[in-house]
PDB file of C-alpha atoms in Angstrom:
ATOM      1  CA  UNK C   1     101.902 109.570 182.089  1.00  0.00           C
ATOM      2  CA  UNK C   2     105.149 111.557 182.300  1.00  0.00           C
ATOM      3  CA  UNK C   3     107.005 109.277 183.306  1.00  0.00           C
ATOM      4  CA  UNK C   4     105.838 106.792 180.344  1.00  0.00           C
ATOM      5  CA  UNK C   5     107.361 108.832 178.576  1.00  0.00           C
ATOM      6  CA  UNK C   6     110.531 109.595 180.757  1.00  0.00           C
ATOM      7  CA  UNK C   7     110.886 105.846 180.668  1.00  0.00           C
ATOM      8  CA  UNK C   8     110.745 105.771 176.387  1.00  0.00           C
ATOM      9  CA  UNK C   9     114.206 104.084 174.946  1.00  0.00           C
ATOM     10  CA  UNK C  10     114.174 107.524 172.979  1.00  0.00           C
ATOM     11  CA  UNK C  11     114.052 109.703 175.774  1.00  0.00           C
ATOM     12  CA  UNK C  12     115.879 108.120 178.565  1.00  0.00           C
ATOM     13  CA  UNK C  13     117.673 104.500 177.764  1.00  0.00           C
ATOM     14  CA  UNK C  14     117.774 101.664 179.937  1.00  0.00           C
ATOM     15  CA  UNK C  15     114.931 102.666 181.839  1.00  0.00           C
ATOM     16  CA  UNK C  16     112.508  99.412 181.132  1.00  0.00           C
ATOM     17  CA  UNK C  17     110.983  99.630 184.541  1.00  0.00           C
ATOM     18  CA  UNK C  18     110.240 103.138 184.988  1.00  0.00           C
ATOM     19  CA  UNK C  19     108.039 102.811 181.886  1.00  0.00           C
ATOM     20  CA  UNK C  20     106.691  98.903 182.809  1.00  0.00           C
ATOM     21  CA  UNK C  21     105.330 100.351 186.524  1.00  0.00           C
ATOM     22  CA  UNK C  22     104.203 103.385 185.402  1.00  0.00           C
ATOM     23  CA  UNK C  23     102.377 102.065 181.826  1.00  0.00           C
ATOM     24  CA  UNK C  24     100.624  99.654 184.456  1.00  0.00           C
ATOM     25  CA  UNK C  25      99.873 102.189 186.340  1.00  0.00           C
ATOM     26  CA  UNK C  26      98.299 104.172 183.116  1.00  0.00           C
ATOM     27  CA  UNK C  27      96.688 101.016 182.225  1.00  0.00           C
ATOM     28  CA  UNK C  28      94.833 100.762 185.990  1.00  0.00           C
ATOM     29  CA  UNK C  29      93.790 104.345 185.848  1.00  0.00           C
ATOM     30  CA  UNK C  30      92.325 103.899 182.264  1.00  0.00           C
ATOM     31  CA  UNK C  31      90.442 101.122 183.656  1.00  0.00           C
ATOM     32  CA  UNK C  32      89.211 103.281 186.448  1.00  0.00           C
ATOM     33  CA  UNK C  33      88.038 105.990 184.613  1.00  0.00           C
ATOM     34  CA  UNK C  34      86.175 103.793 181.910  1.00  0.00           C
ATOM     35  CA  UNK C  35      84.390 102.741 185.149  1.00  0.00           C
ATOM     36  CA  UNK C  36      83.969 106.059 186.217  1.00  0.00           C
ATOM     37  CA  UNK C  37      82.650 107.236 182.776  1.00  0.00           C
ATOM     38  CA  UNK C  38      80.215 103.771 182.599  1.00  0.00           C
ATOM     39  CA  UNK C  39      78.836 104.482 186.095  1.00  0.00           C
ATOM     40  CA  UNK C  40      78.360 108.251 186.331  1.00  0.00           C
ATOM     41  CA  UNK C  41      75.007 109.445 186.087  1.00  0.00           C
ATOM     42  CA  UNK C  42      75.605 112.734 186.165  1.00  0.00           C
ATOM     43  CA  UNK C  43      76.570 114.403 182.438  1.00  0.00           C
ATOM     44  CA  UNK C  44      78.344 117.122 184.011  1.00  0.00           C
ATOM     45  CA  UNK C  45      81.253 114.981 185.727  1.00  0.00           C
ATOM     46  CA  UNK C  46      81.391 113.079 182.588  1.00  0.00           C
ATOM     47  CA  UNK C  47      81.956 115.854 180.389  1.00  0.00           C
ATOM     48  CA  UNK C  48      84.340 117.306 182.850  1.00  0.00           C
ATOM     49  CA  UNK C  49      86.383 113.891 183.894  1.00  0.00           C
ATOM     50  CA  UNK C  50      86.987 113.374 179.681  1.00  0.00           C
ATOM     51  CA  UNK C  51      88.082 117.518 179.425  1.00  0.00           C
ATOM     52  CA  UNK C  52      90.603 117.132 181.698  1.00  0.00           C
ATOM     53  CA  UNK C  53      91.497 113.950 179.962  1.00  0.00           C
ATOM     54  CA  UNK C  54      91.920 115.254 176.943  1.00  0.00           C
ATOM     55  CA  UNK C  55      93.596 118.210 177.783  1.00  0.00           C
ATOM     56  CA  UNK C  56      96.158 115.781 179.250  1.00  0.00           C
ATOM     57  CA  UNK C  57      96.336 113.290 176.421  1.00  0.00           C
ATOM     58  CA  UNK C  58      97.153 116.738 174.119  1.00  0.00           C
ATOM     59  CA  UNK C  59      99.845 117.514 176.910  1.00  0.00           C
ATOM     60  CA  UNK C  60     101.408 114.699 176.800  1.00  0.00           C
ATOM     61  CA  UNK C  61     101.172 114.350 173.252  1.00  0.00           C
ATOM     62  CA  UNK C  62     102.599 117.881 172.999  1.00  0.00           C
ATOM     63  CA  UNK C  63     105.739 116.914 175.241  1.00  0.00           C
ATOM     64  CA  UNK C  64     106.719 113.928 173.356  1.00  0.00           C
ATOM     65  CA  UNK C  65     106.665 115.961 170.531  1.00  0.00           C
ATOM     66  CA  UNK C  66     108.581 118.662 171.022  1.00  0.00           C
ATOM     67  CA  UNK C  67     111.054 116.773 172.819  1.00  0.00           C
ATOM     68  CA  UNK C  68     111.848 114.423 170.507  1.00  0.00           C
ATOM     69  CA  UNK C  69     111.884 117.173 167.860  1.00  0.00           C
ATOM     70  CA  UNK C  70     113.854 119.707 169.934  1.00  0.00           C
ATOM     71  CA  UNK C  71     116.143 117.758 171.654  1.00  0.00           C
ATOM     72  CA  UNK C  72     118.630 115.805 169.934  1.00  0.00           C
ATOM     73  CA  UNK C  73     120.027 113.924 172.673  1.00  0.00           C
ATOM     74  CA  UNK C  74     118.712 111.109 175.256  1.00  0.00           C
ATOM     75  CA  UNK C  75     120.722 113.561 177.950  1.00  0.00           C
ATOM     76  CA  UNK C  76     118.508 116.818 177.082  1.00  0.00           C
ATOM     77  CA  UNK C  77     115.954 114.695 176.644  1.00  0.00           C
ATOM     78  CA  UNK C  78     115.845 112.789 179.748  1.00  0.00           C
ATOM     79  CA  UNK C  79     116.840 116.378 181.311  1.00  0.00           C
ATOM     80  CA  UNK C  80     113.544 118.073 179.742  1.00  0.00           C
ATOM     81  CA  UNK C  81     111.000 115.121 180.572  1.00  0.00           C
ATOM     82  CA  UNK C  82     112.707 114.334 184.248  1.00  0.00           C
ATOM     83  CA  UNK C  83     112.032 118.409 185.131  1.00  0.00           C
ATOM     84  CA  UNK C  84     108.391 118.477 184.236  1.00  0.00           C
ATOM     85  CA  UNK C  85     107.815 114.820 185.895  1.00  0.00           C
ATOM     86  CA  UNK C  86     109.397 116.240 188.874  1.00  0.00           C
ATOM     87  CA  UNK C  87     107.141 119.387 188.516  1.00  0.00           C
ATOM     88  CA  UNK C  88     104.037 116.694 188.499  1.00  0.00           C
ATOM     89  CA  UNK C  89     105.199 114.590 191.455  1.00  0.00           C
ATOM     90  CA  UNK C  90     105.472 117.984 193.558  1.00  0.00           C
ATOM     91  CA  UNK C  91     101.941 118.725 192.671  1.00  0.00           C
ATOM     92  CA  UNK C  92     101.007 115.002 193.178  1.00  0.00           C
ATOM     93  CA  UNK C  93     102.535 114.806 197.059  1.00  0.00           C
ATOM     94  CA  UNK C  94     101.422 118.776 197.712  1.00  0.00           C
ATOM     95  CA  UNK C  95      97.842 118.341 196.878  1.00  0.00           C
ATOM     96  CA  UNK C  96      97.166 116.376 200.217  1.00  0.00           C
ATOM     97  CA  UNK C  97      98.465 119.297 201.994  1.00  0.00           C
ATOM     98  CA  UNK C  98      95.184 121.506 202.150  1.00  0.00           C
ATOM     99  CA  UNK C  99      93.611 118.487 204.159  1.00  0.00           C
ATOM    100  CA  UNK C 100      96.559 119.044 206.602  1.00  0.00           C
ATOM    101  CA  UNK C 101      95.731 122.421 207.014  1.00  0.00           C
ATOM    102  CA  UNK C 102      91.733 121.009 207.923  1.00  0.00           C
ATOM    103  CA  UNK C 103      93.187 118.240 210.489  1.00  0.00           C
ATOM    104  CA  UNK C 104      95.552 120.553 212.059  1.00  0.00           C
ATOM    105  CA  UNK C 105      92.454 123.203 212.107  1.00  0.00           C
ATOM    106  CA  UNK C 106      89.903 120.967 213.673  1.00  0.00           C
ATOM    107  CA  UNK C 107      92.000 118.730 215.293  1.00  0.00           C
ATOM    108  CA  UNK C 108      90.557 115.815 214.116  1.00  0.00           C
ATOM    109  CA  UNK C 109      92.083 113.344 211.478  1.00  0.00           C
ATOM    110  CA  UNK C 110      88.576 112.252 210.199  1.00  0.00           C
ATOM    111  CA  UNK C 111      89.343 113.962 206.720  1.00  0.00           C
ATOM    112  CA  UNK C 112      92.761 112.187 206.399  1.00  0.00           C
ATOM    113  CA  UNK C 113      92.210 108.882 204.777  1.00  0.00           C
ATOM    114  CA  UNK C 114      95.000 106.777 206.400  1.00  0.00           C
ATOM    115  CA  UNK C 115      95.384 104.468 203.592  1.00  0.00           C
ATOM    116  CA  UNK C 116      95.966 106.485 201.252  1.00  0.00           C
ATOM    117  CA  UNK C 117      98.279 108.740 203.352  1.00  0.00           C
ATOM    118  CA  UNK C 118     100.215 104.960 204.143  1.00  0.00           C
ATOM    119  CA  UNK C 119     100.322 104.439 200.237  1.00  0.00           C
ATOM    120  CA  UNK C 120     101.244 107.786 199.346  1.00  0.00           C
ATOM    121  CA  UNK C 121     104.110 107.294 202.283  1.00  0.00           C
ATOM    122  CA  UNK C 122     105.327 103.714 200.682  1.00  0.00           C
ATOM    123  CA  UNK C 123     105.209 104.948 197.108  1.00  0.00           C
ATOM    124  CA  UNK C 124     107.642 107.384 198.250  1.00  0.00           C
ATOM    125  CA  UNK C 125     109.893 105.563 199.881  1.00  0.00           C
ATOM    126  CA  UNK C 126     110.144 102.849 197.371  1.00  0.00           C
ATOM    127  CA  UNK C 127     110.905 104.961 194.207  1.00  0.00           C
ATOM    128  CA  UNK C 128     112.933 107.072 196.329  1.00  0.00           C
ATOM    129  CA  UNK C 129     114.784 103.857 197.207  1.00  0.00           C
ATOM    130  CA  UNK C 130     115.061 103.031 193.541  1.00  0.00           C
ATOM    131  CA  UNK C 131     116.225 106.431 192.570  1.00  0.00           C
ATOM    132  CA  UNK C 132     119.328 105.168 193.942  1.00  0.00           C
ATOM    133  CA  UNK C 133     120.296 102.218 192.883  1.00  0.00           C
ATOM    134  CA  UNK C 134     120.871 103.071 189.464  1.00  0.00           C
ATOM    135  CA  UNK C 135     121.232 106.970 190.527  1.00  0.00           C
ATOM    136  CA  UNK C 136     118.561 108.650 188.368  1.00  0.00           C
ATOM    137  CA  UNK C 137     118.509 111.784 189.912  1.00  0.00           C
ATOM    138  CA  UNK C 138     115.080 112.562 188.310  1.00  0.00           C
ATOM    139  CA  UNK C 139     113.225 109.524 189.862  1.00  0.00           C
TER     140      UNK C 139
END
């Protein structure tokens, strides 16, 4: 959801696609989670999976905010949001890394879900691949 609002005419202009892939991309997980929330029986994970949405929502909330009040240009702007997106994605690609330590441990790939290793690998390469076209050093 960052990089909604990375993508935000306000915040960095010109930047209609960063904001139409990722706000589908929003849109998907909402679904998802609605699912989630419809289908899980147990109160617990419920309770939990809508905390840690919240918490985000007031995040993000937060962000756009104080950004927009703070920072009077698209440049700072663009310059604050683009830091703590990056921040995100290195969380994002580093989180797979404690199964790496498991395969390399046991020596076995079964906890490595290819697929999403092979989509986490393509999702890299294209944005990094559109990172330069226009040369948005944040993306």
């Amino acid at each position: 959801m960052v990089w909604v609002v990375y993508g935000l005419p306000m915040v960095h202009p010109n930047s209609t696609l960063v904001v139409t892939i990722n706000g589908t991309g929003t849109a998907i997980e909402i679904v998802y989670l609605t699912l989630f929330l419809i289908y899980c029986h147990d109160k617990k994970k419920r309770v939990k999976v809508m905390l840690i949405v919240l918490v985000e929502m007031i995040f993000i909330a937060g962000v756009t905010a104080l950004v927009l009040i703070i920072a009077h240009t698209t440049q700072r702007r663009s310059m604050v949001v683009g830091i703590i997106a990056i921040l995100f994605n290195i969380m994002m690609y580093a989180a797979p890394l404690s199964v790496m330590k498991l395969v390399i441990t046991t020596k076995s790939v079964e906890y490595m879900p290819f697929f999403l290793s092979l989509a986490s690998f393509a999702n890299g390469v294209a944005w990094t691949a559109y990172a330069f076209l226009p040369f948005d050093p944040f993306i």
